[in-house]
Amino acid sequence: LCGGRAYSILKNFYSEILKYANTTDDEKIYSIMANMLSDSPSTDLSVDTRFSGTRSNPKKKGSITDITTTNFTPQNLTRGVLNGMVEELHTMYSQMNIKKNGIVGSGNGIRKNKNLMEIVEKEFEGKNYGEFKRVVADKVCEVIGNIQNKYNEILNSKEYINLKTYP
């Protein structure tokens, strides 16, 4: 799973181009990428963002398909990478063999990217980011609580005290 790194790879692609235009500032490049998407509300350019393979097939490579003389533009490539990121996540989500009642999005990739957030919301049946944040916060608190409990259990155990006393 390449996840948010796929968008970073695209940013690096644009960095290579824009260094010839005298800018390599990451924030500026991400801003340019976000702004160009207003000119491309959708695309038929397909980008498979499995640049790092998959768990079941580490040799799998990403690809760009359905390229035409009219759709191979920076706007469509950017939109295609975002769509590919969400499609990759949706495929994994669909294959999970557990009961699902929502999705949680975390990380800067979704937090800082309004366009990605909109694609995720659409793909995952309109779950909004506020709901994502609430679920993430609940899960983080639960995990941290479990870690704290285990830490206290180990710290107060007779075995730990013996290990501390007798190296």
Tab-separated table of N, CA and C in Angstrom, residues 53-165:
chain	number	residue	atom	x	y	z
A	53	GLY	N	3.896	-2.037	-4.808
A	53	GLY	CA	3.353	-3.388	-4.796
A	53	GLY	C	2.219	-3.523	-3.791
A	54	THR	N	1.846	-4.769	-3.521
A	54	THR	CA	0.808	-5.060	-2.543
A	54	THR	C	1.344	-6.128	-1.603
A	55	ARG	N	0.618	-6.386	-0.529
A	55	ARG	CA	1.056	-7.446	0.385
A	55	ARG	C	1.070	-8.794	-0.323
A	56	SER	N	0.077	-9.036	-1.131
A	56	SER	CA	0.003	-10.338	-1.813
A	56	SER	C	0.880	-10.399	-3.058
A	57	ASN	N	1.238	-9.236	-3.623
A	57	ASN	CA	2.081	-9.218	-4.812
A	57	ASN	C	3.038	-8.023	-4.748
A	58	PRO	N	4.152	-8.183	-4.015
A	58	PRO	CA	5.097	-7.070	-3.859
A	58	PRO	C	5.704	-6.591	-5.174
A	59	LYS	N	5.620	-7.409	-6.225
A	59	LYS	CA	6.194	-7.021	-7.518
A	59	LYS	C	5.220	-6.215	-8.374
A	60	LYS	N	3.984	-6.074	-7.917
A	60	LYS	CA	2.979	-5.293	-8.643
A	60	LYS	C	3.466	-3.852	-8.757
A	61	LYS	N	3.286	-3.265	-9.910
A	61	LYS	CA	3.730	-1.891	-10.149
A	61	LYS	C	2.540	-1.005	-10.503
A	62	GLY	N	2.695	0.265	-10.251
A	62	GLY	CA	1.665	1.221	-10.618
A	62	GLY	C	1.641	1.438	-12.127
A	63	SER	N	0.581	2.090	-12.594
A	63	SER	CA	0.473	2.342	-14.025
A	63	SER	C	-0.490	3.496	-14.294
A	64	ILE	N	-0.379	4.025	-15.500
A	64	ILE	CA	-1.307	5.040	-15.986
A	64	ILE	C	-1.915	4.474	-17.261
A	65	THR	N	-3.236	4.430	-17.312
A	65	THR	CA	-3.908	3.895	-18.496
A	65	THR	C	-4.966	4.884	-18.984
A	66	ASP	N	-5.470	4.583	-20.142
A	66	ASP	CA	-6.514	5.404	-20.791
A	66	ASP	C	-6.008	6.801	-21.145
A	67	ILE	N	-4.697	6.897	-21.442
A	67	ILE	CA	-4.110	8.179	-21.826
A	67	ILE	C	-4.486	8.493	-23.270
A	68	THR	N	-4.918	9.716	-23.470
A	68	THR	CA	-5.214	10.188	-24.827
A	68	THR	C	-4.455	11.497	-25.062
A	69	THR	N	-4.537	11.981	-26.258
A	69	THR	CA	-3.861	13.243	-26.581
A	69	THR	C	-4.518	14.423	-25.870
A	70	THR	N	-5.752	14.261	-25.434
A	70	THR	CA	-6.444	15.379	-24.791
A	70	THR	C	-6.497	15.278	-23.269
A	71	ASN	N	-6.298	14.087	-22.716
A	71	ASN	CA	-6.429	13.994	-21.262
A	71	ASN	C	-5.099	13.909	-20.516
A	72	PHE	N	-3.973	13.830	-21.218
A	72	PHE	CA	-2.683	13.764	-20.535
A	72	PHE	C	-2.229	15.172	-20.190
A	73	THR	N	-2.772	15.661	-19.073
A	73	THR	CA	-2.467	17.003	-18.578
A	73	THR	C	-2.075	16.899	-17.106
A	74	PRO	N	-1.388	17.895	-16.587
A	74	PRO	CA	-1.068	17.861	-15.154
A	74	PRO	C	-2.317	17.774	-14.275
A	75	GLN	N	-3.386	18.461	-14.694
A	75	GLN	CA	-4.622	18.431	-13.921
A	75	GLN	C	-5.187	17.012	-13.852
A	76	ASN	N	-5.268	16.344	-15.002
A	76	ASN	CA	-5.826	14.996	-15.029
A	76	ASN	C	-4.910	13.985	-14.335
A	77	LEU	N	-3.603	14.182	-14.452
A	77	LEU	CA	-2.678	13.283	-13.765
A	77	LEU	C	-2.835	13.430	-12.250
A	78	THR	N	-2.960	14.647	-11.778
A	78	THR	CA	-3.147	14.887	-10.350
A	78	THR	C	-4.460	14.276	-9.873
A	79	ARG	N	-5.533	14.533	-10.607
A	79	ARG	CA	-6.838	13.965	-10.241
A	79	ARG	C	-6.775	12.439	-10.312
A	80	GLY	N	-6.093	11.910	-11.311
A	80	GLY	CA	-5.973	10.459	-11.458
A	80	GLY	C	-5.227	9.814	-10.304
A	81	VAL	N	-4.159	10.474	-9.810
A	81	VAL	CA	-3.426	9.940	-8.657
A	81	VAL	C	-4.327	9.925	-7.424
A	82	LEU	N	-5.063	11.002	-7.187
A	82	LEU	CA	-5.972	11.033	-6.042
A	82	LEU	C	-7.023	9.934	-6.162
A	83	ASN	N	-7.622	9.805	-7.344
A	83	ASN	CA	-8.607	8.739	-7.560
A	83	ASN	C	-7.979	7.371	-7.332
A	84	GLY	N	-6.748	7.179	-7.820
A	84	GLY	CA	-6.058	5.903	-7.656
A	84	GLY	C	-5.775	5.582	-6.202
A	85	MET	N	-5.405	6.600	-5.417
A	85	MET	CA	-5.167	6.396	-3.990
A	85	MET	C	-6.436	5.897	-3.302
A	86	VAL	N	-7.543	6.546	-3.614
A	86	VAL	CA	-8.812	6.170	-2.980
A	86	VAL	C	-9.268	4.800	-3.474
A	87	GLU	N	-9.083	4.518	-4.747
A	87	GLU	CA	-9.467	3.206	-5.284
A	87	GLU	C	-8.663	2.101	-4.608
A	88	GLU	N	-7.380	2.343	-4.396
A	88	GLU	CA	-6.535	1.352	-3.721
A	88	GLU	C	-7.054	1.086	-2.304
A	89	LEU	N	-7.380	2.156	-1.591
A	89	LEU	CA	-7.927	2.003	-0.240
A	89	LEU	C	-9.287	1.318	-0.262
A	90	HIS	N	-10.126	1.701	-1.219
A	90	HIS	CA	-11.464	1.119	-1.297
A	90	HIS	C	-11.394	-0.373	-1.598
A	91	THR	N	-10.454	-0.774	-2.452
A	91	THR	CA	-10.284	-2.197	-2.767
A	91	THR	C	-9.917	-2.973	-1.505
A	92	MET	N	-8.958	-2.443	-0.742
A	92	MET	CA	-8.568	-3.105	0.512
A	92	MET	C	-9.751	-3.158	1.472
A	93	TYR	N	-10.468	-2.061	1.581
A	93	TYR	CA	-11.634	-1.958	2.465
A	93	TYR	C	-12.686	-2.998	2.084
A	94	SER	N	-12.926	-3.135	0.791
A	94	SER	CA	-13.945	-4.079	0.308
A	94	SER	C	-13.556	-5.524	0.572
A	95	GLN	N	-12.247	-5.806	0.593
A	95	GLN	CA	-11.774	-7.174	0.777
A	95	GLN	C	-11.654	-7.585	2.242
A	96	MET	N	-11.813	-6.631	3.148
A	96	MET	CA	-11.704	-6.957	4.575
A	96	MET	C	-12.851	-7.880	4.957
A	97	ASN	N	-12.529	-8.907	5.646
A	97	ASN	CA	-13.521	-9.917	5.997
A	97	ASN	C	-14.078	-9.666	7.388
A	98	ILE	N	-14.461	-8.428	7.661
A	98	ILE	CA	-15.026	-8.070	8.951
A	98	ILE	C	-16.230	-7.164	8.723
A	99	LYS	N	-17.063	-7.067	9.738
A	99	LYS	CA	-18.216	-6.179	9.650
A	99	LYS	C	-17.705	-4.737	9.671
A	100	LYS	N	-18.171	-3.930	8.737
A	100	LYS	CA	-17.722	-2.542	8.631
A	100	LYS	C	-18.931	-1.622	8.769
A	101	ASN	N	-18.744	-0.563	9.528
A	101	ASN	CA	-19.822	0.419	9.616
A	101	ASN	C	-19.320	1.825	9.349
A	102	GLY	N	-18.134	1.937	8.779
A	102	GLY	CA	-17.577	3.242	8.441
A	102	GLY	C	-16.111	3.116	8.104
A	103	ILE	N	-15.508	4.239	7.883
A	103	ILE	CA	-14.083	4.291	7.566
A	103	ILE	C	-13.470	5.442	8.328
A	104	VAL	N	-12.215	5.266	8.700
A	104	VAL	CA	-11.485	6.311	9.401
A	104	VAL	C	-10.342	6.747	8.498
A	105	GLY	N	-10.223	8.034	8.281
A	105	GLY	CA	-9.114	8.571	7.506
A	105	GLY	C	-8.211	9.369	8.426
A	106	SER	N	-6.929	9.163	8.306
A	106	SER	CA	-6.010	9.923	9.151
A	106	SER	C	-4.756	10.258	8.357
A	107	GLY	N	-3.949	11.133	8.907
A	107	GLY	CA	-2.706	11.520	8.257
A	107	GLY	C	-2.870	12.811	7.480
A	108	ASN	N	-1.723	13.413	7.165
A	108	ASN	CA	-1.737	14.684	6.449
A	108	ASN	C	-2.320	14.558	5.054
A	109	GLY	N	-2.162	13.370	4.435
A	109	GLY	CA	-2.684	13.184	3.091
A	109	GLY	C	-4.143	13.561	2.978
A	110	ILE	N	-4.937	13.170	3.966
A	110	ILE	CA	-6.367	13.512	3.918
A	110	ILE	C	-6.649	14.792	4.691
A	111	ARG	N	-5.940	15.032	5.764
A	111	ARG	CA	-6.215	16.202	6.593
A	111	ARG	C	-5.936	17.500	5.849
A	112	LYS	N	-4.881	17.529	5.059
A	112	LYS	CA	-4.471	18.765	4.392
A	112	LYS	C	-4.927	18.851	2.939
A	113	ASN	N	-5.653	17.855	2.465
A	113	ASN	CA	-5.984	17.827	1.041
A	113	ASN	C	-7.499	17.760	0.851
A	114	LYS	N	-8.100	18.926	0.670
A	114	LYS	CA	-9.550	19.037	0.506
A	114	LYS	C	-10.048	18.174	-0.665
A	115	ASN	N	-9.289	18.146	-1.745
A	115	ASN	CA	-9.704	17.370	-2.914
A	115	ASN	C	-9.725	15.872	-2.602
A	116	LEU	N	-8.705	15.383	-1.913
A	116	LEU	CA	-8.667	13.978	-1.531
A	116	LEU	C	-9.810	13.662	-0.580
A	117	MET	N	-10.066	14.554	0.363
A	117	MET	CA	-11.156	14.362	1.309
A	117	MET	C	-12.492	14.213	0.573
A	118	GLU	N	-12.715	15.048	-0.434
A	118	GLU	CA	-13.960	14.981	-1.204
A	118	GLU	C	-14.080	13.657	-1.959
A	119	ILE	N	-12.985	13.185	-2.533
A	119	ILE	CA	-13.014	11.911	-3.265
A	119	ILE	C	-13.290	10.759	-2.307
A	120	VAL	N	-12.645	10.780	-1.129
A	120	VAL	CA	-12.873	9.726	-0.130
A	120	VAL	C	-14.327	9.731	0.314
A	121	GLU	N	-14.857	10.909	0.604
A	121	GLU	CA	-16.245	11.007	1.040
A	121	GLU	C	-17.192	10.435	-0.007
A	122	LYS	N	-16.937	10.741	-1.263
A	122	LYS	CA	-17.788	10.240	-2.343
A	122	LYS	C	-17.662	8.723	-2.482
A	123	GLU	N	-16.425	8.231	-2.472
A	123	GLU	CA	-16.176	6.803	-2.659
A	123	GLU	C	-16.721	5.971	-1.508
A	124	PHE	N	-16.653	6.510	-0.297
A	124	PHE	CA	-17.081	5.767	0.877
A	124	PHE	C	-18.448	6.227	1.360
A	125	GLU	N	-19.314	6.503	0.425
A	125	GLU	CA	-20.721	6.773	0.679
A	125	GLU	C	-20.979	7.970	1.587
A	126	GLY	N	-20.246	9.054	1.352
A	126	GLY	CA	-20.561	10.324	1.998
A	126	GLY	C	-20.215	10.448	3.464
A	127	LYS	N	-19.384	9.599	4.006
A	127	LYS	CA	-18.951	9.779	5.396
A	127	LYS	C	-18.138	11.066	5.457
A	128	ASN	N	-18.519	11.987	6.352
A	128	ASN	CA	-17.803	13.264	6.378
A	128	ASN	C	-16.588	13.220	7.297
A	129	TYR	N	-15.705	14.182	7.134
A	129	TYR	CA	-14.443	14.189	7.868
A	129	TYR	C	-14.656	14.386	9.360
A	130	GLY	N	-15.689	15.142	9.745
A	130	GLY	CA	-15.987	15.301	11.168
A	130	GLY	C	-16.232	13.953	11.827
A	131	GLU	N	-16.942	13.100	11.148
A	131	GLU	CA	-17.179	11.750	11.669
A	131	GLU	C	-15.871	10.971	11.707
A	132	PHE	N	-15.050	11.106	10.670
A	132	PHE	CA	-13.740	10.441	10.659
A	132	PHE	C	-12.939	10.861	11.886
A	133	LYS	N	-12.882	12.193	12.131
A	133	LYS	CA	-12.081	12.709	13.240
A	133	LYS	C	-12.565	12.153	14.577
A	134	ARG	N	-13.878	12.113	14.770
A	134	ARG	CA	-14.432	11.618	16.024
A	134	ARG	C	-14.046	10.161	16.232
A	135	VAL	N	-14.197	9.366	15.184
A	135	VAL	CA	-13.869	7.946	15.287
A	135	VAL	C	-12.370	7.761	15.518
A	136	VAL	N	-11.546	8.543	14.821
A	136	VAL	CA	-10.093	8.446	15.023
A	136	VAL	C	-9.748	8.808	16.461
A	137	ALA	N	-10.314	9.894	16.973
A	137	ALA	CA	-10.019	10.313	18.345
A	137	ALA	C	-10.425	9.230	19.335
A	138	ASP	N	-11.604	8.643	19.160
A	138	ASP	CA	-12.055	7.570	20.042
A	138	ASP	C	-11.099	6.394	20.001
A	139	LYS	N	-10.672	6.012	18.812
A	139	LYS	CA	-9.784	4.861	18.661
A	139	LYS	C	-8.415	5.145	19.260
A	140	VAL	N	-7.894	6.346	19.043
A	140	VAL	CA	-6.592	6.720	19.605
A	140	VAL	C	-6.655	6.664	21.130
A	141	CYS	N	-7.717	7.211	21.716
A	141	CYS	CA	-7.862	7.167	23.170
A	141	CYS	C	-7.944	5.727	23.670
A	142	GLU	N	-8.673	4.896	22.964
A	142	GLU	CA	-8.791	3.487	23.345
A	142	GLU	C	-7.426	2.794	23.295
A	143	VAL	N	-6.688	2.994	22.212
A	143	VAL	CA	-5.382	2.350	22.053
A	143	VAL	C	-4.404	2.856	23.110
A	144	ILE	N	-4.367	4.168	23.313
A	144	ILE	CA	-3.460	4.724	24.318
A	144	ILE	C	-3.835	4.217	25.712
A	145	GLY	N	-5.127	4.138	26.002
A	145	GLY	CA	-5.577	3.593	27.288
A	145	GLY	C	-5.116	2.153	27.469
A	146	ASN	N	-5.231	1.347	26.424
A	146	ASN	CA	-4.783	-0.044	26.494
A	146	ASN	C	-3.274	-0.134	26.712
A	147	ILE	N	-2.533	0.717	26.029
A	147	ILE	CA	-1.076	0.732	26.194
A	147	ILE	C	-0.722	1.139	27.629
A	148	GLN	N	-1.385	2.164	28.129
A	148	GLN	CA	-1.127	2.622	29.500
A	148	GLN	C	-1.442	1.522	30.505
A	149	ASN	N	-2.566	0.840	30.318
A	149	ASN	CA	-2.933	-0.253	31.223
A	149	ASN	C	-1.898	-1.360	31.197
A	150	LYS	N	-1.444	-1.745	30.017
A	150	LYS	CA	-0.445	-2.808	29.891
A	150	LYS	C	0.877	-2.367	30.516
A	151	TYR	N	1.252	-1.119	30.287
A	151	TYR	CA	2.478	-0.578	30.866
A	151	TYR	C	2.419	-0.667	32.392
A	152	ASN	N	1.305	-0.227	32.979
A	152	ASN	CA	1.157	-0.274	34.433
A	152	ASN	C	1.166	-1.711	34.945
A	153	GLU	N	0.516	-2.600	34.185
A	153	GLU	CA	0.492	-4.013	34.566
A	153	GLU	C	1.911	-4.594	34.593
A	154	ILE	N	2.693	-4.300	33.562
A	154	ILE	CA	4.075	-4.804	33.499
A	154	ILE	C	4.923	-4.148	34.586
A	155	LEU	N	4.788	-2.850	34.745
A	155	LEU	CA	5.577	-2.109	35.721
A	155	LEU	C	5.348	-2.623	37.136
A	156	ASN	N	4.115	-3.019	37.418
A	156	ASN	CA	3.761	-3.475	38.767
A	156	ASN	C	3.848	-4.988	38.937
A	157	SER	N	4.249	-5.699	37.907
A	157	SER	CA	4.303	-7.163	38.011
A	157	SER	C	5.538	-7.616	38.761
A	158	LYS	N	5.405	-8.754	39.398
A	158	LYS	CA	6.512	-9.351	40.146
A	158	LYS	C	7.668	-9.681	39.205
A	159	GLU	N	7.377	-10.160	37.976
A	159	GLU	CA	8.410	-10.519	37.023
A	159	GLU	C	9.249	-9.299	36.638
A	160	TYR	N	8.610	-8.172	36.456
A	160	TYR	CA	9.342	-6.964	36.084
A	160	TYR	C	10.222	-6.506	37.234
A	161	ILE	N	9.693	-6.590	38.458
A	161	ILE	CA	10.459	-6.192	39.622
A	161	ILE	C	11.694	-7.085	39.755
A	162	ASN	N	11.550	-8.396	39.521
A	162	ASN	CA	12.682	-9.322	39.564
A	162	ASN	C	13.695	-8.999	38.476
A	163	LEU	N	13.224	-8.648	37.293
A	163	LEU	CA	14.146	-8.304	36.205
A	163	LEU	C	14.918	-7.034	36.526
A	164	LYS	N	14.244	-6.092	37.144
A	164	LYS	CA	14.896	-4.850	37.514
A	164	LYS	C	15.956	-5.075	38.587
A	165	THR	N	15.657	-5.955	39.516
A	165	THR	CA	16.560	-6.215	40.630
A	165	THR	C	17.716	-7.094	40.245
